[in-house]
Amino acid sequence: MPLIDIDNKKNKKNIFNKKNKKSFFDWWKFFALFVLVFISFFMVYQIVRLVNYYISLKNEYESLASKKTTLEKKIEEREQIIDSLEEQLKKKGVLIKDGGFY
């Protein structure tokens, strides 16, 4: 049992309540630390998830851009074929107007 000075006016605190308060504050600090650690891990997880999402969208965009260029090349080739056919038809005297032949 600890030595308590009864005559001293400054030391009138109850030792048992002090221990209980200390225990309560220890649990409060532990809980606050746990919450901070949880929030920090959650934020790191969200950042990593968003970076992965960005990378996957970037890769998908690049693949779609390459498909777009190939399709544009095909369209240009077909337009050239259509123009050559129209020229051949004009040479033979057939006119194309509004989708009809004259």
mmCIF file with all atom_site columns, C-alpha atoms in Angstrom:
data_model
loop_
_atom_site.group_PDB
_atom_site.id
_atom_site.type_symbol
_atom_site.label_atom_id
_atom_site.label_alt_id
_atom_site.label_comp_id
_atom_site.label_asym_id
_atom_site.label_entity_id
_atom_site.label_seq_id
_atom_site.pdbx_PDB_ins_code
_atom_site.Cartn_x
_atom_site.Cartn_y
_atom_site.Cartn_z
_atom_site.occupancy
_atom_site.B_iso_or_equiv
_atom_site.pdbx_formal_charge
_atom_site.auth_seq_id
_atom_site.auth_comp_id
_atom_site.auth_asym_id
_atom_site.auth_atom_id
_atom_site.pdbx_PDB_model_num
ATOM 1   C CA . MET A 1 1   ? 0.000   0.000  0.000    1.00 0.00 ? 1   MET A CA 1
ATOM 2   C CA . PRO A 1 2   ? 1.422   3.405  -0.912   1.00 0.00 ? 2   PRO A CA 1
ATOM 3   C CA . LEU A 1 3   ? 2.425   5.901  1.706    1.00 0.00 ? 3   LEU A CA 1
ATOM 4   C CA . ILE A 1 4   ? -0.096  8.772  1.958    1.00 0.00 ? 4   ILE A CA 1
ATOM 5   C CA . ASP A 1 5   ? 0.623   12.025 3.727    1.00 0.00 ? 5   ASP A CA 1
ATOM 6   C CA . ILE A 1 6   ? -2.646  12.913 5.493    1.00 0.00 ? 6   ILE A CA 1
ATOM 7   C CA . ASP A 1 7   ? -1.558  16.294 6.876    1.00 0.00 ? 7   ASP A CA 1
ATOM 8   C CA . ASN A 1 8   ? -0.561  17.760 3.523    1.00 0.00 ? 8   ASN A CA 1
ATOM 9   C CA . LYS A 1 9   ? -3.419  19.823 2.042    1.00 0.00 ? 9   LYS A CA 1
ATOM 10  C CA . LYS A 1 10  ? -2.202  19.466 -1.541   1.00 0.00 ? 10  LYS A CA 1
ATOM 11  C CA . ASN A 1 11  ? -2.441  15.687 -1.464   1.00 0.00 ? 11  ASN A CA 1
ATOM 12  C CA . LYS A 1 12  ? -6.172  15.177 -0.757   1.00 0.00 ? 12  LYS A CA 1
ATOM 13  C CA . LYS A 1 13  ? -6.881  13.240 -3.946   1.00 0.00 ? 13  LYS A CA 1
ATOM 14  C CA . ASN A 1 14  ? -8.198  9.735  -3.734   1.00 0.00 ? 14  ASN A CA 1
ATOM 15  C CA . ILE A 1 15  ? -5.655  7.319  -5.141   1.00 0.00 ? 15  ILE A CA 1
ATOM 16  C CA . PHE A 1 16  ? -8.247  4.795  -6.303   1.00 0.00 ? 16  PHE A CA 1
ATOM 17  C CA . ASN A 1 17  ? -10.147 7.313  -8.426   1.00 0.00 ? 17  ASN A CA 1
ATOM 18  C CA . LYS A 1 18  ? -6.863  8.435  -9.954   1.00 0.00 ? 18  LYS A CA 1
ATOM 19  C CA . LYS A 1 19  ? -6.106  4.889  -11.049  1.00 0.00 ? 19  LYS A CA 1
ATOM 20  C CA . ASN A 1 20  ? -9.561  4.495  -12.565  1.00 0.00 ? 20  ASN A CA 1
ATOM 21  C CA . LYS A 1 21  ? -9.235  7.764  -14.468  1.00 0.00 ? 21  LYS A CA 1
ATOM 22  C CA . LYS A 1 22  ? -5.817  6.760  -15.733  1.00 0.00 ? 22  LYS A CA 1
ATOM 23  C CA . SER A 1 23  ? -7.215  3.450  -16.925  1.00 0.00 ? 23  SER A CA 1
ATOM 24  C CA . PHE A 1 24  ? -10.096 5.255  -18.642  1.00 0.00 ? 24  PHE A CA 1
ATOM 25  C CA . PHE A 1 25  ? -7.712  7.651  -20.391  1.00 0.00 ? 25  PHE A CA 1
ATOM 26  C CA . ASP A 1 26  ? -5.539  4.736  -21.480  1.00 0.00 ? 26  ASP A CA 1
ATOM 27  C CA . TRP A 1 27  ? -8.530  3.115  -23.149  1.00 0.00 ? 27  TRP A CA 1
ATOM 28  C CA . TRP A 1 28  ? -9.537  6.440  -24.714  1.00 0.00 ? 28  TRP A CA 1
ATOM 29  C CA . LYS A 1 29  ? -6.030  6.912  -26.099  1.00 0.00 ? 29  LYS A CA 1
ATOM 30  C CA . PHE A 1 30  ? -6.018  3.367  -27.422  1.00 0.00 ? 30  PHE A CA 1
ATOM 31  C CA . PHE A 1 31  ? -9.390  3.900  -29.089  1.00 0.00 ? 31  PHE A CA 1
ATOM 32  C CA . ALA A 1 32  ? -8.285  7.232  -30.601  1.00 0.00 ? 32  ALA A CA 1
ATOM 33  C CA . LEU A 1 33  ? -5.077  5.643  -31.870  1.00 0.00 ? 33  LEU A CA 1
ATOM 34  C CA . PHE A 1 34  ? -7.059  2.755  -33.336  1.00 0.00 ? 34  PHE A CA 1
ATOM 35  C CA . VAL A 1 35  ? -9.403  5.165  -35.121  1.00 0.00 ? 35  VAL A CA 1
ATOM 36  C CA . LEU A 1 36  ? -6.483  7.154  -36.540  1.00 0.00 ? 36  LEU A CA 1
ATOM 37  C CA . VAL A 1 37  ? -4.739  4.007  -37.758  1.00 0.00 ? 37  VAL A CA 1
ATOM 38  C CA . PHE A 1 38  ? -7.979  2.749  -39.299  1.00 0.00 ? 38  PHE A CA 1
ATOM 39  C CA . ILE A 1 39  ? -8.577  6.058  -41.087  1.00 0.00 ? 39  ILE A CA 1
ATOM 40  C CA . SER A 1 40  ? -4.998  6.179  -42.360  1.00 0.00 ? 40  SER A CA 1
ATOM 41  C CA . PHE A 1 41  ? -5.167  2.585  -43.699  1.00 0.00 ? 41  PHE A CA 1
ATOM 42  C CA . PHE A 1 42  ? -8.538  3.311  -45.264  1.00 0.00 ? 42  PHE A CA 1
ATOM 43  C CA . MET A 1 43  ? -7.182  6.424  -46.987  1.00 0.00 ? 43  MET A CA 1
ATOM 44  C CA . VAL A 1 44  ? -4.136  4.526  -48.268  1.00 0.00 ? 44  VAL A CA 1
ATOM 45  C CA . TYR A 1 45  ? -6.423  1.754  -49.546  1.00 0.00 ? 45  TYR A CA 1
ATOM 46  C CA . GLN A 1 46  ? -8.631  4.288  -51.342  1.00 0.00 ? 46  GLN A CA 1
ATOM 47  C CA . ILE A 1 47  ? -5.624  6.007  -52.914  1.00 0.00 ? 47  ILE A CA 1
ATOM 48  C CA . VAL A 1 48  ? -4.209  2.696  -54.159  1.00 0.00 ? 48  VAL A CA 1
ATOM 49  C CA . ARG A 1 49  ? -7.629  1.688  -55.486  1.00 0.00 ? 49  ARG A CA 1
ATOM 50  C CA . LEU A 1 50  ? -8.019  4.976  -57.358  1.00 0.00 ? 50  LEU A CA 1
ATOM 51  C CA . VAL A 1 51  ? -4.520  4.715  -58.823  1.00 0.00 ? 51  VAL A CA 1
ATOM 52  C CA . ASN A 1 52  ? -5.267  1.189  -60.066  1.00 0.00 ? 52  ASN A CA 1
ATOM 53  C CA . TYR A 1 53  ? -8.575  2.391  -61.487  1.00 0.00 ? 53  TYR A CA 1
ATOM 54  C CA . TYR A 1 54  ? -6.786  5.258  -63.248  1.00 0.00 ? 54  TYR A CA 1
ATOM 55  C CA . ILE A 1 55  ? -4.181  2.904  -64.723  1.00 0.00 ? 55  ILE A CA 1
ATOM 56  C CA . SER A 1 56  ? -6.838  0.496  -66.016  1.00 0.00 ? 56  SER A CA 1
ATOM 57  C CA . LEU A 1 57  ? -8.819  3.362  -67.560  1.00 0.00 ? 57  LEU A CA 1
ATOM 58  C CA . LYS A 1 58  ? -5.651  4.740  -69.140  1.00 0.00 ? 58  LYS A CA 1
ATOM 59  C CA . ASN A 1 59  ? -4.855  1.340  -70.686  1.00 0.00 ? 59  ASN A CA 1
ATOM 60  C CA . GLU A 1 60  ? -8.420  0.998  -71.953  1.00 0.00 ? 60  GLU A CA 1
ATOM 61  C CA . TYR A 1 61  ? -8.270  4.509  -73.436  1.00 0.00 ? 61  TYR A CA 1
ATOM 62  C CA . GLU A 1 62  ? -5.028  3.690  -75.239  1.00 0.00 ? 62  GLU A CA 1
ATOM 63  C CA . SER A 1 63  ? -6.477  0.479  -76.676  1.00 0.00 ? 63  SER A CA 1
ATOM 64  C CA . LEU A 1 64  ? -9.607  2.306  -77.830  1.00 0.00 ? 64  LEU A CA 1
ATOM 65  C CA . ALA A 1 65  ? -7.475  5.063  -79.367  1.00 0.00 ? 65  ALA A CA 1
ATOM 66  C CA . SER A 1 66  ? -5.494  2.493  -81.358  1.00 0.00 ? 66  SER A CA 1
ATOM 67  C CA . LYS A 1 67  ? -8.749  0.856  -82.522  1.00 0.00 ? 67  LYS A CA 1
ATOM 68  C CA . LYS A 1 68  ? -10.040 4.279  -83.521  1.00 0.00 ? 68  LYS A CA 1
ATOM 69  C CA . THR A 1 69  ? -7.013  4.955  -85.713  1.00 0.00 ? 69  THR A CA 1
ATOM 70  C CA . THR A 1 70  ? -7.366  1.588  -87.457  1.00 0.00 ? 70  THR A CA 1
ATOM 71  C CA . LEU A 1 71  ? -11.065 2.228  -88.057  1.00 0.00 ? 71  LEU A CA 1
ATOM 72  C CA . GLU A 1 72  ? -10.302 5.698  -89.429  1.00 0.00 ? 72  GLU A CA 1
ATOM 73  C CA . LYS A 1 73  ? -7.827  4.125  -91.859  1.00 0.00 ? 73  LYS A CA 1
ATOM 74  C CA . LYS A 1 74  ? -10.467 1.629  -92.979  1.00 0.00 ? 74  LYS A CA 1
ATOM 75  C CA . ILE A 1 75  ? -12.984 4.432  -93.475  1.00 0.00 ? 75  ILE A CA 1
ATOM 76  C CA . GLU A 1 76  ? -10.487 6.388  -95.570  1.00 0.00 ? 76  GLU A CA 1
ATOM 77  C CA . GLU A 1 77  ? -9.828  3.304  -97.726  1.00 0.00 ? 77  GLU A CA 1
ATOM 78  C CA . ARG A 1 78  ? -13.555 2.758  -98.258  1.00 0.00 ? 78  ARG A CA 1
ATOM 79  C CA . GLU A 1 79  ? -14.077 6.421  -99.113  1.00 0.00 ? 79  GLU A CA 1
ATOM 80  C CA . GLN A 1 80  ? -11.305 6.156  -101.684 1.00 0.00 ? 80  GLN A CA 1
ATOM 81  C CA . ILE A 1 81  ? -13.000 3.057  -103.152 1.00 0.00 ? 81  ILE A CA 1
ATOM 82  C CA . ILE A 1 82  ? -16.349 4.892  -103.286 1.00 0.00 ? 82  ILE A CA 1
ATOM 83  C CA . ASP A 1 83  ? -14.726 7.927  -104.950 1.00 0.00 ? 83  ASP A CA 1
ATOM 84  C CA . SER A 1 84  ? -13.039 5.706  -107.558 1.00 0.00 ? 84  SER A CA 1
ATOM 85  C CA . LEU A 1 85  ? -16.352 3.930  -108.270 1.00 0.00 ? 85  LEU A CA 1
ATOM 86  C CA . GLU A 1 86  ? -18.116 7.279  -108.674 1.00 0.00 ? 86  GLU A CA 1
ATOM 87  C CA . GLU A 1 87  ? -15.402 8.407  -111.093 1.00 0.00 ? 87  GLU A CA 1
ATOM 88  C CA . GLN A 1 88  ? -15.780 5.204  -113.118 1.00 0.00 ? 88  GLN A CA 1
ATOM 89  C CA . LEU A 1 89  ? -19.557 5.656  -113.201 1.00 0.00 ? 89  LEU A CA 1
ATOM 90  C CA . LYS A 1 90  ? -19.164 9.306  -114.308 1.00 0.00 ? 90  LYS A CA 1
ATOM 91  C CA . LYS A 1 91  ? -16.946 8.149  -117.160 1.00 0.00 ? 91  LYS A CA 1
ATOM 92  C CA . LYS A 1 92  ? -19.707 5.781  -118.280 1.00 0.00 ? 92  LYS A CA 1
ATOM 93  C CA . GLY A 1 93  ? -22.341 8.551  -118.025 1.00 0.00 ? 93  GLY A CA 1
ATOM 94  C CA . VAL A 1 94  ? -24.113 7.542  -114.789 1.00 0.00 ? 94  VAL A CA 1
ATOM 95  C CA . LEU A 1 95  ? -24.695 10.283 -112.232 1.00 0.00 ? 95  LEU A CA 1
ATOM 96  C CA . ILE A 1 96  ? -25.295 9.658  -108.554 1.00 0.00 ? 96  ILE A CA 1
ATOM 97  C CA . LYS A 1 97  ? -27.488 12.232 -106.845 1.00 0.00 ? 97  LYS A CA 1
ATOM 98  C CA . ASP A 1 98  ? -29.141 11.839 -103.410 1.00 0.00 ? 98  ASP A CA 1
ATOM 99  C CA . GLY A 1 99  ? -28.528 8.121  -103.430 1.00 0.00 ? 99  GLY A CA 1
ATOM 100 C CA . GLY A 1 100 ? -30.157 7.600  -106.787 1.00 0.00 ? 100 GLY A CA 1
ATOM 101 C CA . PHE A 1 101 ? -28.726 6.788  -110.239 1.00 0.00 ? 101 PHE A CA 1
ATOM 102 C CA . TYR A 1 102 ? -29.516 9.051  -113.212 1.00 0.00 ? 102 TYR A CA 1
#
